mmCIF file of C-alpha atoms in Angstrom:
data_model
loop_
_atom_site.group_PDB
_atom_site.id
_atom_site.type_symbol
_atom_site.label_atom_id
_atom_site.label_comp_id
_atom_site.label_asym_id
_atom_site.label_seq_id
_atom_site.Cartn_x
_atom_site.Cartn_y
_atom_site.Cartn_z
ATOM 1 C CA MET L 1 -82.031 71.255 -112.262
ATOM 2 C CA ASP L 2 -82.679 68.076 -114.298
ATOM 3 C CA LEU L 3 -79.870 65.497 -112.811
ATOM 4 C CA GLN L 4 -80.608 63.440 -115.850
ATOM 5 C CA LEU L 5 -81.210 60.403 -113.655
ATOM 6 C CA SER L 6 -84.392 59.282 -115.144
ATOM 7 C CA GLY L 7 -84.017 55.708 -116.173
ATOM 8 C CA ARG L 8 -80.726 55.032 -114.820
ATOM 9 C CA VAL L 9 -80.148 52.114 -112.389
ATOM 10 C CA ALA L 10 -78.503 52.617 -108.922
ATOM 11 C CA VAL L 11 -77.577 50.282 -106.226
ATOM 12 C CA VAL L 12 -77.775 51.968 -102.630
ATOM 13 C CA THR L 13 -76.288 49.898 -99.549
ATOM 14 C CA GLY L 14 -77.349 50.615 -96.046
ATOM 15 C CA ALA L 15 -80.521 52.042 -97.394
ATOM 16 C CA SER L 16 -83.027 51.347 -94.530
ATOM 17 C CA LYS L 17 -82.396 54.396 -92.565
ATOM 18 C CA GLY L 18 -80.284 57.666 -92.134
ATOM 19 C CA ILE L 19 -77.910 58.768 -95.040
ATOM 20 C CA GLY L 20 -78.878 55.624 -97.205
ATOM 21 C CA LEU L 21 -82.450 56.091 -96.854
ATOM 22 C CA ALA L 22 -82.238 59.843 -97.913
ATOM 23 C CA VAL L 23 -80.165 58.827 -100.766
ATOM 24 C CA ALA L 24 -82.279 56.040 -102.106
ATOM 25 C CA ARG L 25 -85.562 58.199 -101.696
ATOM 26 C CA THR L 26 -83.652 61.214 -103.497
ATOM 27 C CA LEU L 27 -82.485 59.079 -106.395
ATOM 28 C CA ALA L 28 -85.992 57.577 -106.784
ATOM 29 C CA GLU L 29 -87.602 61.184 -106.850
ATOM 30 C CA GLU L 30 -85.086 61.913 -109.618
ATOM 31 C CA GLY L 31 -86.302 59.101 -111.744
ATOM 32 C CA ALA L 32 -83.603 56.362 -111.275
ATOM 33 C CA HIS L 33 -84.427 52.856 -110.574
ATOM 34 C CA VAL L 34 -83.205 52.155 -107.093
ATOM 35 C CA VAL L 35 -82.148 48.905 -105.607
ATOM 36 C CA ALA L 36 -82.299 49.719 -101.803
ATOM 37 C CA VAL L 37 -79.955 47.193 -100.038
ATOM 38 C CA SER L 38 -80.307 46.511 -96.167
ATOM 39 C CA ARG L 39 -80.865 43.655 -93.887
ATOM 40 C CA THR L 40 -84.347 44.316 -93.220
ATOM 41 C CA PRO L 41 -86.961 46.480 -95.253
ATOM 42 C CA SER L 42 -87.674 49.968 -94.010
ATOM 43 C CA ASP L 43 -91.266 51.158 -93.582
ATOM 44 C CA ALA L 44 -89.953 54.521 -94.637
ATOM 45 C CA LEU L 45 -89.290 53.410 -98.137
ATOM 46 C CA ALA L 46 -92.841 51.901 -98.610
ATOM 47 C CA ASP L 47 -94.228 54.796 -100.550
ATOM 48 C CA ALA L 48 -90.851 55.190 -102.460
ATOM 49 C CA LYS L 49 -90.394 53.713 -105.948
ATOM 50 C CA VAL L 50 -87.463 51.427 -104.928
ATOM 51 C CA THR L 51 -86.683 47.667 -104.960
ATOM 52 C CA HIS L 52 -85.662 46.323 -101.691
ATOM 53 C CA VAL L 53 -83.061 43.604 -101.623
ATOM 54 C CA ALA L 54 -82.341 42.099 -98.172
ATOM 55 C CA ALA L 55 -78.569 41.472 -97.874
ATOM 56 C CA ASP L 56 -76.131 41.354 -94.910
ATOM 57 C CA LEU L 57 -72.816 42.674 -96.307
ATOM 58 C CA MET L 58 -70.757 40.965 -93.845
ATOM 59 C CA ASP L 59 -71.495 37.921 -96.164
ATOM 60 C CA PRO L 60 -68.673 38.159 -98.798
ATOM 61 C CA ALA L 61 -71.344 36.620 -101.242
ATOM 62 C CA ALA L 62 -73.690 39.363 -100.729
ATOM 63 C CA PRO L 63 -72.526 42.169 -102.945
ATOM 64 C CA ALA L 64 -72.512 39.979 -106.114
ATOM 65 C CA ARG L 65 -76.001 38.802 -105.462
ATOM 66 C CA VAL L 66 -77.299 42.297 -105.011
ATOM 67 C CA VAL L 67 -75.503 43.445 -108.348
ATOM 68 C CA ALA L 68 -77.010 40.272 -110.220
ATOM 69 C CA ARG L 69 -80.491 41.280 -108.727
ATOM 70 C CA ALA L 70 -80.256 44.825 -110.208
ATOM 71 C CA VAL L 71 -79.136 43.664 -113.463
ATOM 72 C CA GLU L 72 -81.770 41.105 -113.612
ATOM 73 C CA GLU L 73 -84.448 43.589 -112.570
ATOM 74 C CA PHE L 74 -83.725 46.514 -114.672
ATOM 75 C CA GLY L 75 -81.126 45.365 -117.413
ATOM 76 C CA GLY L 76 -77.968 47.159 -116.303
ATOM 77 C CA LEU L 77 -76.478 49.082 -113.741
ATOM 78 C CA ASP L 78 -75.312 52.866 -113.757
ATOM 79 C CA ILE L 79 -74.719 54.092 -110.265
ATOM 80 C CA VAL L 80 -73.308 52.332 -106.905
ATOM 81 C CA VAL L 81 -73.482 54.121 -103.771
ATOM 82 C CA ASN L 82 -71.558 52.560 -101.020
ATOM 83 C CA ASN L 83 -73.134 53.863 -98.053
ATOM 84 C CA ALA L 84 -73.435 51.118 -95.624
ATOM 85 C CA GLY L 85 -70.809 51.393 -92.652
ATOM 86 C CA GLY L 86 -70.415 52.613 -89.151
ATOM 87 C CA PRO L 87 -70.461 49.974 -86.217
ATOM 88 C CA PRO L 88 -70.875 46.353 -87.723
ATOM 89 C CA PRO L 89 -73.720 44.629 -86.637
ATOM 90 C CA GLY L 90 -73.589 43.890 -82.590
ATOM 91 C CA THR L 91 -71.172 46.766 -82.039
ATOM 92 C CA THR L 92 -71.741 49.878 -80.332
ATOM 93 C CA LEU L 93 -69.811 52.862 -81.074
ATOM 94 C CA PRO L 94 -68.223 55.326 -79.785
ATOM 95 C CA ARG L 95 -65.596 53.168 -77.824
ATOM 96 C CA ALA L 96 -62.395 55.032 -76.686
ATOM 97 C CA GLY L 97 -58.793 53.879 -76.776
ATOM 98 C CA PHE L 98 -56.671 51.892 -78.986
ATOM 99 C CA MET L 99 -56.500 48.999 -76.677
ATOM 100 C CA THR L 100 -60.364 48.541 -76.493
ATOM 101 C CA PRO L 101 -60.927 46.821 -79.912
ATOM 102 C CA ASP L 102 -59.335 43.390 -80.323
ATOM 103 C CA ASP L 103 -58.362 41.597 -83.360
ATOM 104 C CA ALA L 104 -61.950 40.458 -83.984
ATOM 105 C CA ASP L 105 -63.334 44.002 -83.643
ATOM 106 C CA TRP L 106 -60.755 45.136 -86.260
ATOM 107 C CA ALA L 107 -61.639 42.431 -88.650
ATOM 108 C CA ALA L 108 -65.260 43.175 -88.309
ATOM 109 C CA MET L 109 -64.665 47.039 -88.899
ATOM 110 C CA PHE L 110 -62.983 46.606 -92.175
ATOM 111 C CA GLU L 111 -65.327 43.835 -93.258
ATOM 112 C CA PHE L 112 -68.292 46.175 -92.871
ATOM 113 C CA ASN L 113 -66.591 49.529 -93.857
ATOM 114 C CA LEU L 114 -64.145 48.569 -96.385
ATOM 115 C CA PHE L 115 -64.453 44.900 -97.817
ATOM 116 C CA ALA L 116 -68.102 45.286 -98.475
ATOM 117 C CA ALA L 117 -67.558 48.160 -100.639
ATOM 118 C CA VAL L 118 -64.759 46.505 -102.289
ATOM 119 C CA ARG L 119 -66.753 43.566 -103.184
ATOM 120 C CA MET L 120 -69.691 45.463 -104.264
ATOM 121 C CA ILE L 121 -67.464 47.648 -106.658
ATOM 122 C CA ARG L 122 -65.844 44.234 -108.046
ATOM 123 C CA ALA L 123 -69.184 43.014 -108.736
ATOM 124 C CA ALA L 124 -70.443 46.344 -110.503
ATOM 125 C CA VAL L 125 -67.651 47.252 -112.627
ATOM 126 C CA PRO L 126 -68.113 44.860 -115.600
ATOM 127 C CA HIS L 127 -71.754 45.968 -115.769
ATOM 128 C CA LEU L 128 -70.773 49.729 -115.597
ATOM 129 C CA LEU L 129 -68.485 49.114 -118.356
ATOM 130 C CA GLU L 130 -71.023 47.484 -120.336
ATOM 131 C CA ARG L 131 -73.026 50.639 -120.096
ATOM 132 C CA GLY L 132 -70.149 52.680 -121.245
ATOM 133 C CA GLY L 133 -69.543 54.050 -117.891
ATOM 134 C CA GLY L 134 -71.118 55.239 -114.708
ATOM 135 C CA SER L 135 -70.707 56.668 -111.200
ATOM 136 C CA ILE L 136 -69.519 55.281 -107.886
ATOM 137 C CA VAL L 137 -69.922 57.202 -104.680
ATOM 138 C CA ASN L 138 -68.194 55.844 -101.461
ATOM 139 C CA VAL L 139 -69.023 57.251 -98.199
ATOM 140 C CA SER L 140 -66.234 57.983 -95.736
ATOM 141 C CA SER L 141 -66.189 59.915 -92.588
ATOM 142 C CA THR L 142 -64.343 62.981 -91.067
ATOM 143 C CA MET L 143 -62.733 60.243 -88.648
ATOM 144 C CA ALA L 144 -60.697 59.352 -91.687
ATOM 145 C CA ARG L 145 -59.379 62.822 -91.835
ATOM 146 C CA GLN L 146 -59.329 63.817 -88.178
ATOM 147 C CA PRO L 147 -57.997 60.630 -86.336
ATOM 148 C CA SER L 148 -58.614 60.644 -82.524
ATOM 149 C CA ALA L 149 -58.477 57.997 -79.592
ATOM 150 C CA VAL L 150 -61.982 57.404 -80.159
ATOM 151 C CA ASN L 151 -63.185 54.816 -82.843
ATOM 152 C CA VAL L 152 -59.719 54.140 -83.732
ATOM 153 C CA ASP L 153 -60.444 51.236 -85.849
ATOM 154 C CA TYR L 154 -63.124 52.930 -87.661
ATOM 155 C CA GLY L 155 -61.326 55.735 -88.601
ATOM 156 C CA ALA L 156 -58.687 53.578 -90.069
ATOM 157 C CA ALA L 157 -61.383 51.699 -92.210
ATOM 158 C CA LYS L 158 -62.739 55.095 -93.388
ATOM 159 C CA ALA L 159 -59.339 56.298 -94.403
ATOM 160 C CA ALA L 160 -58.883 53.055 -96.530
ATOM 161 C CA VAL L 161 -62.148 54.036 -98.134
ATOM 162 C CA LEU L 162 -60.554 57.175 -99.252
ATOM 163 C CA ALA L 163 -57.391 55.739 -100.616
ATOM 164 C CA LEU L 164 -59.554 53.095 -102.572
ATOM 165 C CA SER L 165 -61.699 55.845 -104.067
ATOM 166 C CA LYS L 166 -58.555 57.530 -105.377
ATOM 167 C CA SER L 167 -56.997 54.373 -106.901
ATOM 168 C CA LEU L 168 -60.322 53.474 -108.688
ATOM 169 C CA SER L 169 -60.724 56.974 -110.155
ATOM 170 C CA ALA L 170 -57.384 56.789 -111.575
ATOM 171 C CA GLU L 171 -57.724 53.396 -113.345
ATOM 172 C CA TYR L 172 -61.402 53.678 -114.405
ATOM 173 C CA ALA L 173 -61.920 57.297 -115.409
ATOM 174 C CA PRO L 174 -60.591 56.644 -119.092
ATOM 175 C CA GLN L 175 -63.244 53.970 -119.354
ATOM 176 C CA GLY L 176 -66.079 56.395 -118.131
ATOM 177 C CA ILE L 177 -66.332 55.242 -114.565
ATOM 178 C CA ARG L 178 -66.386 58.014 -112.129
ATOM 179 C CA VAL L 179 -65.285 57.409 -108.502
ATOM 180 C CA ASN L 180 -65.930 60.038 -105.733
ATOM 181 C CA THR L 181 -66.031 60.076 -102.115
ATOM 182 C CA VAL L 182 -68.442 61.865 -99.615
ATOM 183 C CA THR L 183 -67.072 62.442 -96.357
ATOM 184 C CA PRO L 184 -69.752 63.311 -93.622
ATOM 185 C CA GLY L 185 -69.116 64.703 -90.319
ATOM 186 C CA ALA L 186 -71.552 64.332 -87.614
ATOM 187 C CA VAL L 187 -74.971 63.458 -89.103
ATOM 188 C CA LEU L 188 -78.261 63.612 -87.304
ATOM 189 C CA THR L 189 -79.052 59.913 -87.618
ATOM 190 C CA ASP L 190 -80.345 56.986 -85.713
ATOM 191 C CA TRP L 191 -76.698 56.120 -84.912
ATOM 192 C CA TRP L 192 -76.766 59.166 -82.574
ATOM 193 C CA THR L 193 -80.419 59.578 -81.534
ATOM 194 C CA LYS L 194 -81.409 55.882 -80.866
ATOM 195 C CA GLU L 195 -81.758 54.447 -77.280
ATOM 196 C CA GLY L 196 -77.935 53.557 -76.326
ATOM 197 C CA GLY L 197 -76.549 55.388 -79.458
ATOM 198 C CA ALA L 198 -73.701 57.758 -79.606
ATOM 199 C CA ALA L 199 -75.625 60.662 -78.027
ATOM 200 C CA GLU L 200 -76.146 58.478 -74.787
ATOM 201 C CA VAL L 201 -72.740 56.985 -74.868
ATOM 202 C CA PHE L 202 -71.145 60.444 -75.029
ATOM 203 C CA ALA L 203 -73.486 61.817 -72.318
ATOM 204 C CA GLY L 204 -72.286 59.086 -69.993
ATOM 205 C CA MET L 205 -68.493 59.859 -70.899
ATOM 206 C CA VAL L 206 -68.862 63.803 -70.172
ATOM 207 C CA GLY L 207 -71.386 63.838 -67.356
ATOM 208 C CA SER L 208 -74.308 65.393 -69.552
ATOM 209 C CA ASP L 209 -77.763 64.139 -71.088
ATOM 210 C CA ARG L 210 -78.568 63.059 -74.469
ATOM 211 C CA ASP L 211 -80.374 65.988 -75.828
ATOM 212 C CA SER L 212 -77.804 68.449 -74.579
ATOM 213 C CA VAL L 213 -75.238 66.409 -76.289
ATOM 214 C CA LEU L 214 -77.158 66.587 -79.728
ATOM 215 C CA THR L 215 -77.716 70.306 -79.388
ATOM 216 C CA GLU L 216 -74.841 71.689 -77.557
ATOM 217 C CA VAL L 217 -72.037 69.283 -76.362
ATOM 218 C CA ALA L 218 -71.373 67.528 -79.592
ATOM 219 C CA PRO L 219 -71.340 70.485 -81.889
ATOM 220 C CA THR L 220 -68.977 72.360 -79.588
ATOM 221 C CA MET L 221 -66.685 69.478 -78.967
ATOM 222 C CA MET L 222 -66.586 68.821 -82.618
ATOM 223 C CA GLY L 223 -65.979 72.341 -83.539
ATOM 224 C CA LEU L 224 -68.870 72.506 -85.922
ATOM 225 C CA ALA L 225 -69.056 76.091 -87.291
ATOM 226 C CA THR L 226 -72.685 75.801 -87.980
ATOM 227 C CA GLY L 227 -73.366 74.853 -84.451
ATOM 228 C CA ARG L 228 -75.466 71.834 -85.437
ATOM 229 C CA LEU L 229 -75.214 68.361 -86.819
ATOM 230 C CA VAL L 230 -75.594 67.669 -90.421
ATOM 231 C CA HIS L 231 -79.082 66.826 -91.899
ATOM 232 C CA VAL L 232 -79.078 63.746 -94.084
ATOM 233 C CA GLN L 233 -80.793 65.317 -96.783
ATOM 234 C CA GLU L 234 -77.746 67.402 -97.035
ATOM 235 C CA ILE L 235 -75.535 64.340 -97.816
ATOM 236 C CA ALA L 236 -78.041 62.802 -100.295
ATOM 237 C CA ASP L 237 -78.315 65.940 -102.360
ATOM 238 C CA THR L 238 -74.545 65.715 -102.900
ATOM 239 C CA VAL L 239 -74.569 62.042 -103.464
ATOM 240 C CA ALA L 240 -77.251 62.672 -106.232
ATOM 241 C CA LEU L 241 -75.285 65.425 -107.910
ATOM 242 C CA LEU L 242 -72.147 62.876 -107.990
ATOM 243 C CA ALA L 243 -74.238 60.264 -109.431
ATOM 244 C CA SER L 244 -75.427 62.557 -112.209
ATOM 245 C CA PRO L 245 -73.820 62.938 -115.779
ATOM 246 C CA ARG L 246 -73.904 66.757 -114.938
ATOM 247 C CA SER L 247 -71.031 65.801 -112.808
ATOM 248 C CA GLY L 248 -69.123 64.185 -115.821
ATOM 249 C CA SER L 249 -65.723 65.929 -115.004
ATOM 250 C CA THR L 250 -65.662 65.009 -111.347
ATOM 251 C CA THR L 251 -63.736 62.135 -110.417
ATOM 252 C CA GLY L 252 -61.113 61.305 -107.672
ATOM 253 C CA ALA L 253 -62.876 64.050 -105.537
ATOM 254 C CA GLU L 254 -64.028 64.198 -101.759
ATOM 255 C CA PHE L 255 -66.758 66.225 -100.838
ATOM 256 C CA VAL L 256 -66.678 66.913 -97.136
ATOM 257 C CA ILE L 257 -70.044 67.928 -95.605
ATOM 258 C CA ASP L 258 -69.317 68.366 -91.863
ATOM 259 C CA GLY L 259 -70.736 71.722 -90.608
ATOM 260 C CA GLY L 260 -67.297 73.288 -90.790
ATOM 261 C CA GLN L 261 -65.626 70.559 -88.557
ATOM 262 C CA LEU L 262 -62.405 70.163 -90.632
ATOM 263 C CA LYS L 263 -60.562 73.373 -90.609
ATOM 264 C CA GLU L 264 -57.085 72.384 -92.078
ATOM 265 C CA ILE L 265 -55.938 73.316 -95.701
#
């Protein structure tokens, strides 16, 4: 299926690894001009037709610089994928309990997961309107839908992303800008697999080992009907479809990709 993305200009944040890397590569393969945003470039993008822009999204001025670079490089902007999120730089998740994060932890979590997206959208909207519309895809988390005593601040920030997407879709749909949310569950990324990552932290909590957490403990604890963590390409394919004009009547929607974790109606 032709997604009609050839020649369109996309900004993808958090594009050096995991979901963002898969999204950037997928959009580029579909013919889009991709501005891949991350603090450092990724060797995994070396063979992809993307333009890397180094930016620390904890800097309030960074989103405007990124959008300006995309417009300067390619003459406009059609797609924004706010994927950057998770633990802010220097933070290790998971962490248990409401009393664990302090004010600074809460502020950093919202800065990285919510305000960076707010600023990126604020910078992008005028350029999307100049093109007659476009697509914004925000990445949330099932922790926004199924809060727990683990990662309380993260879940709250991602719930705010859901609310933001709904509000934006209502305001800008008449002007041709579609805003949707992709809500991943547990995705097999570096966040889980790296040394000292979530799998090792969980292993220490439950008295298991890293590999068992990835293949058995986490899928069982989280109630994943598929019995496995989600693959990044499964997220990227959904983002690409939402970015496409072929989803022209889809806005204000949330696409949950979680291996069957969320079961409520």
